Amino acid sequence: MVSFSLFKFFSEICILKNTEQILVILRKNSVKETKYIFVTGGVTSSLGKGIIAASLGKLLQARGFRVTNQKLDPYINVDPGTLNPYEHGECYVTVDGHEADLDLGHYERFTNVETHRANNITTGRIYQNVINKERRGDYLGKTVQIIPHITDEIKKNIKQLGSKGEYDFVITEIGGTVGDIESLPYIESVRQLKWEMGKNCLIIHLTYVPYLAAAKELKTKPTQHSVKALQEQGVQADILVLRTEHNISMDIRKKVALFCNVEQIAVMQSIDVPTIYRVPLNMQQEKLDEVVLTKMGFDLTKTPAADMDKWIEFVKKLENAKDEVRIGIVGKYVQLPDAYKSIIESLLHASAYNNKKLKLELILSDKLTEETLEKKLGNLNGIIVAPGFGQRGMEGKFAALKFARERNLPCLGVCMGMQTMCIEFARNVVGYSDANSTEIDPTTTHNIVDIMDEQKNILNLGGSMRLGAYKCKLKKGTKAYEIYGKEQISERHRHRFEFNNAYKEEFEKAGMICSGMNEESNLVEIIELKSHKWYVGVQFHPEYSSTVVKPHPLFISFMKAAIMK
């Protein structure tokens, strides 16, 4: 007699026509327990643990597995929301309104799987949770210690994503470098999980193999010391990924395997590449996914090969495009490009899909004046006015927007970029010379951007920003509606101030349309100029939603306008 669950399984397979859907169902019914993979780093920071973790996620996903990525950050901040972008790059926002590490952007761009609050844990949050429990008396008067209380809280957060049976693999990247005092509790937690889970837990260690020009050879000693430091903390790496600028020979791999107690097949290289999007293909050549699956008890003869055709097609477009499109990002943090990481990657997606090579100009808004506009912006095909908080660099953004508006230069304003569009329009078109945001000038007589009364009530309840995904209704017949091709959309936010609806009617008469509105709060989400080639401002952050397989329509449309003569 056929069980109900088996009948249901075959019924699901029969009604599916899409190969990817069938693979997901197959994996769903064959993986009984969630597998946990940890990516640690040694020798130096910024080796690309996040890219390796995202690449592995993509490869496993391409085999039909359900995958999610997680980041554990050793810093004491509860989240990166209060960190200066110069310190930590951009603050990424999840759909459920969590301010997260920028690596979550890589995870989403590679796997097209939305991340949530549980995908990013910091030491600050771990300690905050434990201290709150201690204050409530949850520990029944016991002495609260690193082991077991902190490590138990870390393990609980790691396992949270896999506890509901939604994923076959949870890939967790541990920030920092092995040997740092900050990351010790995380490494200890991994040691315990490896002991508890056996083959359901695997450790990948990423290290650096430097090339000494004077000796003309690669040096493995830093890797040996890094692995030794990991072993001293009770953790043996299952796989070593060696970051390098030069190809690593089989002899060197044998040496590393011998000294680091790792199988030779599990020693692989990650060589420098022109684009991060080639890394999954390189790691596929290194057989990273095959080694992972084999070590975790899978039979490769019964596991579908990774279908990377769409990814390969995208990389070919990205690498083979010849004709340049010159785009400028006007912002106050351009000295550190990671401050605008998601915007830059979204532009790369859009340029590749438009068969163009992106030539990016990062323009510091502090130094932008009427006198330097022609030199800085005159040869661009389009500009993006970037988000940011505070007064610094605002006048430079106003000057850039006036230039783009008067020259019919395609322009996209993101978050504060939209707000500055509105202020510049009020000053130079509507005629309010002192127009401003109350964030910048609380005494302005024309508060084009302000905290609305209904938002002030929320602030009094303890909320400080609109964070996460909010719905937006698009006005038919507008450029926004044409771009999205539908009336209802949802986009992620991160801001406090809003366009002041008291000026809406006046703006629309002067030619600036409010083409997207949040119906629940009656807040303006999108503005655009009727008479302009492409001049659109959005209160939200479209860059958070652009992925390799699903580039964001706003960036695609903006790029098309920039290319058009």
Coordinates of C-alpha atoms in Angstrom, one line a residue:
M1 CA 0.0 0.0 0.0
V2 CA 1.4 3.4 -1.0
S3 CA 1.7 5.9 1.8
F4 CA 0.0 9.3 1.6
S5 CA 3.4 11.2 1.6
L6 CA 4.7 9.1 -1.2
F7 CA 1.5 9.6 -3.2
K8 CA 1.8 13.3 -2.6
F9 CA 5.4 13.3 -3.7
F10 CA 4.7 11.7 -7.1
S11 CA 1.6 13.9 -7.6
E12 CA 3.9 17.0 -7.2
I13 CA 6.3 15.6 -9.7
C14 CA 3.6 14.8 -12.3
I15 CA 2.1 18.3 -12.4
L16 CA 5.5 20.1 -12.7
K17 CA 6.9 20.9 -16.2
N18 CA 9.8 23.1 -15.1
T19 CA 13.1 21.2 -14.7
E20 CA 14.2 23.4 -11.8
Q21 CA 11.0 22.9 -9.9
I22 CA 11.3 19.1 -10.3
L23 CA 14.9 19.3 -9.0
V24 CA 13.8 21.2 -6.0
I25 CA 11.1 18.7 -5.2
L26 CA 13.5 15.8 -5.6
R27 CA 16.0 17.4 -3.2
K28 CA 13.2 18.3 -0.8
N29 CA 12.2 14.7 -0.5
S30 CA 15.7 13.2 -0.4
V31 CA 17.5 15.5 2.1
K32 CA 16.2 14.4 5.5
E33 CA 18.2 16.8 7.7
T34 CA 19.5 20.3 7.1
K35 CA 23.2 20.4 6.4
Y36 CA 25.4 23.2 7.9
I37 CA 28.5 24.5 6.2
F38 CA 30.8 27.1 7.8
V39 CA 33.2 29.3 5.9
T40 CA 36.1 30.7 8.1
G41 CA 39.0 32.9 7.0
G42 CA 42.7 33.1 7.9
V43 CA 45.9 35.1 7.3
T44 CA 44.1 38.4 6.4
S45 CA 40.7 39.9 6.2
S46 CA 38.9 40.8 2.9
L47 CA 39.9 37.6 1.1
G48 CA 36.3 37.1 -0.1
K49 CA 34.7 34.7 2.3
G50 CA 31.3 36.1 1.4
I51 CA 31.9 35.5 -2.3
I52 CA 33.1 31.9 -1.7
A53 CA 30.0 31.3 0.5
A54 CA 27.7 32.8 -2.1
S55 CA 29.4 30.9 -4.9
L56 CA 28.9 27.6 -3.1
G57 CA 25.3 28.5 -2.4
K58 CA 24.8 29.1 -6.1
L59 CA 26.4 25.8 -7.1
L60 CA 24.3 23.8 -4.7
Q61 CA 21.2 25.7 -5.7
A62 CA 22.0 24.9 -9.4
R63 CA 21.9 21.2 -8.4
G64 CA 18.4 21.7 -7.1
F65 CA 19.0 22.1 -3.4
R66 CA 17.3 24.7 -1.3
V67 CA 20.0 27.0 0.1
T68 CA 20.3 30.0 2.3
N69 CA 23.4 32.0 3.5
Q70 CA 24.1 33.5 6.9
K71 CA 26.7 35.9 8.2
L72 CA 28.1 36.0 11.7
D73 CA 29.8 39.3 12.5
P74 CA 32.2 39.5 15.5
Y75 CA 31.7 43.2 16.2
I76 CA 29.8 44.4 19.3
N77 CA 27.4 46.7 17.4
V78 CA 23.9 45.2 17.5
D79 CA 23.6 45.8 13.8
P80 CA 25.5 47.9 11.2
G81 CA 22.8 50.5 11.1
T82 CA 24.8 53.0 13.1
L83 CA 28.2 52.3 11.5
N84 CA 29.8 54.9 9.3
P85 CA 29.9 53.6 5.7
Y86 CA 33.6 54.4 5.7
E87 CA 34.0 51.8 8.5
H88 CA 32.0 49.0 7.1
G89 CA 30.7 49.8 3.6
E90 CA 27.0 50.0 2.8
C91 CA 24.3 48.9 5.3
Y92 CA 22.1 46.3 3.5
V93 CA 18.4 46.0 4.4
T94 CA 16.4 42.8 4.3
V95 CA 12.8 42.5 3.3
D96 CA 11.7 42.2 6.9
G97 CA 13.5 45.5 7.8
H98 CA 16.7 44.3 9.3
E99 CA 19.9 46.4 8.8
A100 CA 22.5 43.9 7.8
D101 CA 26.1 43.3 6.6
L102 CA 26.8 44.0 2.9
D103 CA 27.6 40.3 2.4
L104 CA 23.9 39.6 2.5
G105 CA 23.7 41.6 -0.7
H106 CA 26.2 39.1 -2.3
Y107 CA 24.1 36.2 -1.1
E108 CA 20.9 37.6 -2.6
R109 CA 22.6 38.6 -5.9
F110 CA 24.1 35.2 -6.4
T111 CA 21.2 32.9 -5.3
N112 CA 18.1 35.2 -5.8
V113 CA 16.9 34.0 -2.4
E114 CA 15.7 36.8 0.0
T115 CA 17.4 37.2 3.3
H116 CA 15.9 38.1 6.6
R117 CA 16.8 39.1 10.2
A118 CA 18.0 35.5 11.0
N119 CA 20.6 35.7 8.1
N120 CA 22.8 38.2 10.0
I121 CA 23.9 37.8 13.6
T122 CA 26.4 40.1 15.4
T123 CA 28.2 39.6 18.7
G124 CA 26.2 42.6 20.0
R125 CA 22.9 40.9 19.3
I126 CA 24.1 37.6 20.9
Y127 CA 25.2 39.4 24.1
Q128 CA 22.1 41.5 24.1
N129 CA 19.9 38.4 24.0
V130 CA 21.9 36.6 26.7
I131 CA 21.9 39.7 29.0
N132 CA 18.1 40.1 28.5
K133 CA 17.6 36.5 29.5
E134 CA 19.8 36.9 32.5
R135 CA 17.8 40.0 33.6
R136 CA 14.5 38.1 33.2
G137 CA 15.9 35.3 35.4
D138 CA 15.8 32.7 32.6
Y139 CA 19.1 31.2 33.9
L140 CA 17.6 30.6 37.3
G141 CA 20.4 32.3 39.2
K142 CA 23.3 30.4 37.5
T143 CA 26.5 32.2 36.7
V144 CA 26.3 33.3 33.0
Q145 CA 29.4 32.4 31.1
I146 CA 30.9 32.3 27.5
I147 CA 30.5 28.5 27.6
P148 CA 27.7 27.4 27.6
H149 CA 25.5 30.5 27.5
I150 CA 27.0 32.6 24.8
T151 CA 27.9 29.6 22.6
D152 CA 24.4 28.1 23.1
E153 CA 22.9 31.4 22.0
I154 CA 25.2 31.4 18.9
K155 CA 24.3 27.8 18.1
K156 CA 20.6 28.6 18.5
N157 CA 20.8 31.4 16.0
I158 CA 22.9 29.3 13.5
K159 CA 20.3 26.5 13.6
Q160 CA 17.3 28.8 13.5
L161 CA 17.3 28.9 9.7
G162 CA 17.4 25.2 9.3
S163 CA 14.9 24.4 12.0
K164 CA 11.8 24.7 9.9
G165 CA 12.8 22.4 7.1
E166 CA 12.8 25.1 4.5
Y167 CA 16.5 24.6 3.5
D168 CA 18.7 21.7 2.6
F169 CA 21.9 23.7 3.3
V170 CA 22.6 26.6 5.6
I171 CA 26.0 28.2 4.6
T172 CA 27.3 30.3 7.5
E173 CA 30.2 32.8 7.0
I174 CA 32.1 33.7 10.1
G175 CA 33.4 37.3 9.9
G176 CA 36.9 38.3 10.9
T177 CA 40.1 36.2 10.9
V178 CA 40.9 33.0 12.8
G179 CA 43.1 34.0 15.7
D180 CA 41.1 37.2 16.4
I181 CA 40.0 37.3 20.0
E182 CA 36.5 38.5 18.8
S183 CA 35.8 35.4 16.8
L184 CA 36.7 32.8 19.5
P185 CA 33.1 32.2 20.7
Y186 CA 32.0 31.6 17.1
I187 CA 34.8 29.1 16.4
E188 CA 34.0 27.3 19.7
S189 CA 30.4 27.1 18.7
V190 CA 31.4 25.6 15.4
R191 CA 33.6 23.0 17.2
Q192 CA 30.6 22.0 19.3
L193 CA 28.3 21.8 16.3
K194 CA 30.8 19.6 14.4
W195 CA 30.9 17.3 17.4
E196 CA 27.1 17.2 17.6
M197 CA 26.2 16.9 13.9
G198 CA 29.0 14.8 12.4
K199 CA 28.6 14.6 8.6
N200 CA 25.8 17.2 8.7
C201 CA 28.4 19.8 9.5
L202 CA 31.4 20.8 7.3
I203 CA 34.1 23.5 7.6
I204 CA 35.7 25.4 4.7
H205 CA 38.7 27.5 5.6
L206 CA 39.8 30.3 3.2
T207 CA 43.4 31.5 3.4
Y208 CA 45.8 33.6 1.5
V209 CA 48.9 32.3 -0.4
P210 CA 51.2 35.3 -1.1
Y211 CA 53.6 35.5 -4.0
L212 CA 57.0 36.8 -3.1
A213 CA 58.4 38.6 -6.1
A214 CA 62.0 38.5 -4.9
A215 CA 61.9 34.8 -4.4
K216 CA 59.6 34.3 -7.4
E217 CA 57.5 31.7 -5.5
L218 CA 54.2 31.2 -3.7
K219 CA 54.5 30.8 0.1
T220 CA 52.2 28.4 2.0
K221 CA 53.6 29.1 5.5
P222 CA 50.8 31.6 6.3
T223 CA 48.2 29.0 5.4
Q224 CA 49.9 26.4 7.6
H225 CA 49.9 28.8 10.6
S226 CA 46.3 29.7 9.9
V227 CA 45.1 26.1 9.9
K228 CA 47.2 25.4 13.0
A229 CA 45.5 28.3 14.8
L230 CA 42.1 26.8 13.8
Q231 CA 43.2 23.4 15.0
E232 CA 44.4 24.8 18.3
Q233 CA 40.8 26.0 18.8
G234 CA 39.6 22.4 18.2
V235 CA 38.4 22.7 14.6
Q236 CA 39.8 20.8 11.7
A237 CA 39.0 22.2 8.3
D238 CA 37.5 19.8 5.8
I239 CA 38.2 21.9 2.7
L240 CA 40.9 24.6 2.1
V241 CA 40.3 27.3 -0.4
L242 CA 43.5 29.2 -1.2
R243 CA 43.2 32.8 -2.4
T244 CA 46.0 33.6 -4.9
E245 CA 47.1 35.9 -7.7
H246 CA 49.0 33.0 -9.4
N247 CA 47.9 29.5 -10.2
I248 CA 48.8 27.0 -7.5
S249 CA 50.5 23.9 -8.8
M250 CA 49.7 20.3 -7.8
D251 CA 52.9 20.0 -5.9
I252 CA 52.0 23.0 -3.7
R253 CA 48.5 21.6 -3.2
K254 CA 50.1 18.2 -2.1
K255 CA 52.3 20.1 0.4
V256 CA 49.4 22.1 1.8
A257 CA 47.3 18.9 2.1
L258 CA 50.1 17.1 4.0
F259 CA 50.9 19.9 6.4
C260 CA 47.3 20.9 7.0
N261 CA 45.8 17.4 7.5
V262 CA 43.4 17.9 4.5
E263 CA 42.7 15.6 1.6
Q264 CA 44.5 16.7 -1.6
I265 CA 41.2 16.8 -3.6
A266 CA 39.9 19.2 -0.9
V267 CA 42.7 21.8 -1.4
M268 CA 41.6 24.2 -4.1
Q269 CA 42.4 27.6 -5.4
S270 CA 40.4 30.8 -5.8
I271 CA 42.5 32.9 -8.2
D272 CA 42.0 36.6 -8.8
V273 CA 39.3 37.3 -11.5
P274 CA 38.1 40.5 -13.3
T275 CA 34.6 40.0 -11.9
I276 CA 33.3 38.3 -8.8
Y277 CA 30.6 36.7 -11.0
R278 CA 33.3 34.4 -12.5
V279 CA 34.1 32.9 -9.0
P280 CA 31.2 30.3 -9.0
L281 CA 32.4 29.0 -12.4
N282 CA 36.0 28.8 -11.2
M283 CA 34.9 27.0 -8.0
Q284 CA 32.8 24.6 -10.1
Q285 CA 36.0 23.8 -12.1
E286 CA 37.8 23.2 -8.7
K287 CA 34.9 20.8 -7.9
L288 CA 34.0 22.6 -4.7
D289 CA 30.4 21.5 -4.9
E290 CA 31.3 17.9 -5.6
V291 CA 33.8 17.7 -2.7
V292 CA 31.3 19.3 -0.3
L293 CA 28.5 16.8 -1.3
T294 CA 30.8 13.8 -1.2
K295 CA 32.1 14.7 2.3
M296 CA 28.5 15.2 3.5
G297 CA 27.5 11.7 2.4
F298 CA 25.8 12.3 -1.0
D299 CA 26.0 9.9 -3.9
L300 CA 27.1 12.1 -6.9
T301 CA 25.7 9.5 -9.3
K302 CA 22.3 10.2 -7.9
T303 CA 22.7 14.0 -7.7
P304 CA 21.9 16.2 -10.7
A305 CA 24.8 18.2 -12.1
A306 CA 24.8 22.0 -11.6
D307 CA 22.9 23.8 -14.3
M308 CA 24.8 27.0 -14.7
D309 CA 23.7 27.9 -18.2
K310 CA 22.0 31.2 -17.3
W311 CA 24.9 32.2 -15.1
I312 CA 27.4 31.4 -17.9
E313 CA 25.4 33.5 -20.4
F314 CA 25.4 36.5 -18.0
V315 CA 29.2 36.3 -17.4
K316 CA 29.8 36.1 -21.1
K317 CA 27.8 39.3 -21.7
L318 CA 29.6 41.0 -18.8
E319 CA 33.0 40.1 -20.0
N320 CA 32.6 40.4 -23.8
A321 CA 30.8 43.7 -24.0
K322 CA 32.9 46.2 -25.9
D323 CA 30.9 49.5 -26.2
E324 CA 31.2 51.6 -23.0
V325 CA 28.4 53.4 -21.2
R326 CA 29.7 56.1 -18.8
I327 CA 27.7 56.4 -15.5
G328 CA 28.5 58.7 -12.6
I329 CA 27.6 58.1 -9.0
V330 CA 27.4 61.3 -7.1
G331 CA 27.7 60.8 -3.4
K332 CA 29.5 61.7 -0.2
Y333 CA 31.2 58.3 0.5
V334 CA 32.8 57.6 -2.9
Q335 CA 36.3 57.2 -1.5
L336 CA 35.1 53.7 -0.3
P337 CA 33.2 52.1 -3.3
D338 CA 31.8 49.5 -0.9
A339 CA 29.6 52.2 0.5
Y340 CA 27.5 51.9 -2.7
K341 CA 28.1 48.2 -3.3
S342 CA 24.6 47.3 -4.2
I343 CA 24.2 50.3 -6.6
I344 CA 27.4 49.4 -8.4
E345 CA 26.5 45.8 -8.8
S346 CA 23.0 46.7 -10.0
L347 CA 24.6 48.9 -12.7
L348 CA 26.8 46.0 -13.7
H349 CA 23.7 43.7 -14.0
A350 CA 22.0 46.4 -16.1
S351 CA 24.9 47.1 -18.4
A352 CA 25.5 43.4 -19.1
Y353 CA 21.9 42.8 -20.0
N354 CA 22.1 45.9 -22.3
N355 CA 25.3 44.5 -23.8
K356 CA 27.4 47.4 -22.7
K357 CA 30.6 47.7 -20.7
L358 CA 30.2 49.8 -17.6
K359 CA 32.6 52.7 -17.2
L360 CA 31.9 53.9 -13.7
E361 CA 32.8 57.4 -12.4
L362 CA 32.7 57.9 -8.6
I363 CA 32.1 61.7 -8.0
L364 CA 32.5 63.2 -4.5
S365 CA 29.6 65.6 -4.0
D366 CA 31.5 67.7 -1.5
K367 CA 33.8 68.9 -4.3
L368 CA 31.1 69.4 -7.0
T369 CA 30.4 73.0 -7.8
E370 CA 28.9 75.0 -10.7
E371 CA 32.4 75.6 -11.9
T372 CA 33.4 71.9 -12.0
L373 CA 30.1 70.4 -13.3
E374 CA 31.1 70.4 -17.0
K375 CA 34.5 68.7 -16.3
K376 CA 33.0 66.1 -13.9
L377 CA 29.7 65.4 -15.6
G378 CA 30.0 66.6 -19.2
N379 CA 31.1 63.3 -20.7
L380 CA 28.7 61.0 -18.8
N381 CA 25.7 59.1 -20.3
G382 CA 23.8 59.2 -17.0
I383 CA 24.1 59.9 -13.3
I384 CA 22.9 58.4 -10.1
V385 CA 22.5 60.6 -7.0
A386 CA 23.3 58.3 -4.1
P387 CA 21.6 57.9 -0.7
G388 CA 23.1 59.2 2.5
F389 CA 22.3 61.0 5.7
G390 CA 23.3 64.5 6.9
Q391 CA 24.2 67.9 5.4
R392 CA 27.6 67.2 4.0
G393 CA 27.8 67.2 0.2
M394 CA 24.1 68.3 -0.3
E395 CA 24.9 71.4 -2.4
G396 CA 27.0 69.3 -4.8
K397 CA 24.1 67.0 -5.3
F398 CA 21.8 70.0 -6.0
A399 CA 24.3 71.2 -8.6
A400 CA 24.5 67.8 -10.3
L401 CA 20.7 67.5 -10.4
K402 CA 20.3 70.9 -11.9
F403 CA 22.9 70.0 -14.6
A404 CA 21.1 66.7 -15.4
R405 CA 17.7 68.3 -15.4
E406 CA 18.7 71.1 -17.7
R407 CA 20.9 69.0 -20.0
N408 CA 18.2 66.2 -20.4
L409 CA 20.8 63.8 -18.9
P410 CA 19.3 60.5 -17.6
C411 CA 19.2 60.6 -13.8
L412 CA 18.2 58.3 -11.0
G413 CA 17.8 59.6 -7.5
V414 CA 17.9 57.0 -4.7
C415 CA 16.4 57.7 -1.3
M416 CA 18.0 61.0 -0.3
G417 CA 18.8 61.3 -4.0
M418 CA 15.0 61.6 -4.6
Q419 CA 14.6 64.1 -1.8
T420 CA 17.4 66.3 -3.2
M421 CA 15.6 66.1 -6.6
C422 CA 12.5 67.5 -5.0
I423 CA 14.4 70.3 -3.2
E424 CA 16.4 71.3 -6.3
F425 CA 13.1 71.4 -8.3
A426 CA 11.4 73.5 -5.6
R427 CA 14.4 76.0 -5.6
N428 CA 15.0 76.3 -9.3
V429 CA 11.6 75.6 -11.0
V430 CA 8.9 76.3 -8.5
G431 CA 10.8 79.3 -7.1
Y432 CA 11.3 78.6 -3.4
S433 CA 14.9 79.6 -3.0
D434 CA 15.1 78.5 0.6
A435 CA 13.5 75.1 0.0
N436 CA 15.1 72.3 2.0
S437 CA 14.7 69.2 4.2
T438 CA 14.1 69.7 7.9
E439 CA 16.8 67.1 8.4
I440 CA 19.2 69.7 6.9
D441 CA 17.6 73.0 8.0
P442 CA 14.9 72.6 10.7
T443 CA 14.0 76.4 10.3
T444 CA 13.3 76.4 6.5
T445 CA 10.0 78.0 5.5
H446 CA 9.5 75.6 2.7
N447 CA 9.9 72.1 4.2
I448 CA 9.8 70.1 0.9
V449 CA 11.1 67.1 2.8
D450 CA 9.9 66.5 6.4
I451 CA 8.8 63.9 8.9
M452 CA 5.0 63.8 8.3
D453 CA 2.6 64.1 11.3
E454 CA 1.5 60.5 11.0
Q455 CA 5.2 59.4 11.0
K456 CA 5.9 61.6 14.1
N457 CA 3.3 59.5 16.0
I458 CA 5.3 56.4 15.0
L459 CA 8.6 58.0 16.2
N460 CA 7.0 58.7 19.6
L461 CA 6.3 55.0 19.9
G462 CA 10.1 54.2 19.4
G463 CA 10.4 53.7 15.7
S464 CA 13.1 55.8 14.0
M465 CA 13.0 54.8 10.3
R466 CA 10.9 53.1 7.6
L467 CA 12.8 49.9 7.2
G468 CA 12.2 46.9 5.0
A469 CA 9.7 46.3 2.2
Y470 CA 6.6 48.5 1.7
K471 CA 4.0 48.4 -1.0
C472 CA 3.7 51.1 -3.7
K473 CA 0.9 51.7 -6.2
L474 CA 2.0 53.1 -9.6
K475 CA 0.1 55.6 -11.6
K476 CA -0.9 54.3 -15.0
G477 CA 0.5 56.2 -18.0
T478 CA 3.7 57.2 -16.1
K479 CA 7.3 56.1 -16.8
A480 CA 7.3 54.2 -13.5
Y481 CA 4.3 52.1 -14.6
E482 CA 6.0 51.6 -18.0
I483 CA 9.2 50.4 -16.3
Y484 CA 7.6 47.9 -13.9
G485 CA 4.8 46.9 -16.2
K486 CA 2.3 46.5 -13.3
E487 CA 0.4 48.6 -10.8
Q488 CA 1.4 47.1 -7.5
I489 CA 5.1 46.8 -6.4
S490 CA 7.0 46.3 -3.2
E491 CA 10.4 47.8 -2.4
R492 CA 12.8 48.1 0.5
H493 CA 13.2 51.3 2.5
R494 CA 15.8 52.9 4.9
H495 CA 15.0 56.5 5.8
R496 CA 13.2 58.8 8.2
F497 CA 12.1 61.8 6.1
E498 CA 9.4 62.0 3.4
F499 CA 8.3 64.2 0.6
N500 CA 5.8 66.8 2.0
N501 CA 2.4 66.2 0.4
A502 CA 1.5 69.8 1.0
Y503 CA 3.6 70.6 -2.1
K504 CA 2.3 67.7 -4.3
E505 CA -0.3 69.6 -6.3
E506 CA 2.1 72.5 -6.9
F507 CA 4.8 70.2 -8.0
E508 CA 2.6 68.3 -10.4
K509 CA 1.4 71.6 -12.0
A510 CA 5.1 72.5 -12.5
G511 CA 5.8 69.2 -14.3
M512 CA 7.1 66.8 -11.5
I513 CA 4.7 63.8 -11.2
C514 CA 4.3 61.8 -8.1
S515 CA 4.0 58.5 -10.0
G516 CA 4.2 56.0 -7.0
M517 CA 2.4 56.2 -3.7
N518 CA 2.1 54.1 -0.6
E519 CA -1.7 53.9 -0.2
E520 CA -1.7 52.9 3.5
S521 CA 0.3 56.0 4.6
N522 CA -0.3 58.2 1.6
L523 CA 3.4 58.8 1.2
V524 CA 5.2 59.6 -2.1
E525 CA 7.5 56.8 -3.2
I526 CA 8.4 57.8 -6.8
I527 CA 8.7 61.1 -8.6
E528 CA 9.5 61.8 -12.3
L529 CA 9.7 64.7 -14.7
K530 CA 7.2 64.6 -17.6
S531 CA 9.3 66.6 -20.0
H532 CA 12.6 64.8 -19.4
K533 CA 14.2 61.9 -21.3
W534 CA 14.7 59.9 -18.0
Y535 CA 14.6 61.7 -14.7
V536 CA 13.2 59.5 -11.9
G537 CA 13.6 59.6 -8.1
V538 CA 12.6 56.8 -5.7
Q539 CA 12.3 57.0 -2.0
F540 CA 13.2 53.3 -1.6
H541 CA 16.4 51.3 -2.5
P542 CA 15.9 49.3 -5.7
E543 CA 19.5 48.2 -5.6
Y544 CA 18.8 45.8 -2.8
S545 CA 16.6 43.7 -5.1
S546 CA 18.7 43.4 -8.2
T547 CA 20.2 40.0 -8.8
V548 CA 22.1 38.2 -11.6
V549 CA 19.1 36.3 -12.8
K550 CA 16.6 39.1 -12.1
P551 CA 18.2 42.5 -12.7
H552 CA 16.1 45.4 -11.3
P553 CA 13.8 47.0 -14.0
L554 CA 14.6 50.5 -12.8
F555 CA 18.3 50.0 -13.5
I556 CA 17.6 48.2 -16.8
S557 CA 15.4 51.2 -18.0
F558 CA 17.9 53.8 -16.7
M559 CA 20.7 52.0 -18.6
K560 CA 18.7 51.9 -21.8
A561 CA 18.1 55.6 -21.5
A562 CA 21.8 56.3 -20.9
I563 CA 22.7 54.2 -24.0
M564 CA 20.1 55.9 -26.3
K565 CA 21.5 58.7 -28.4

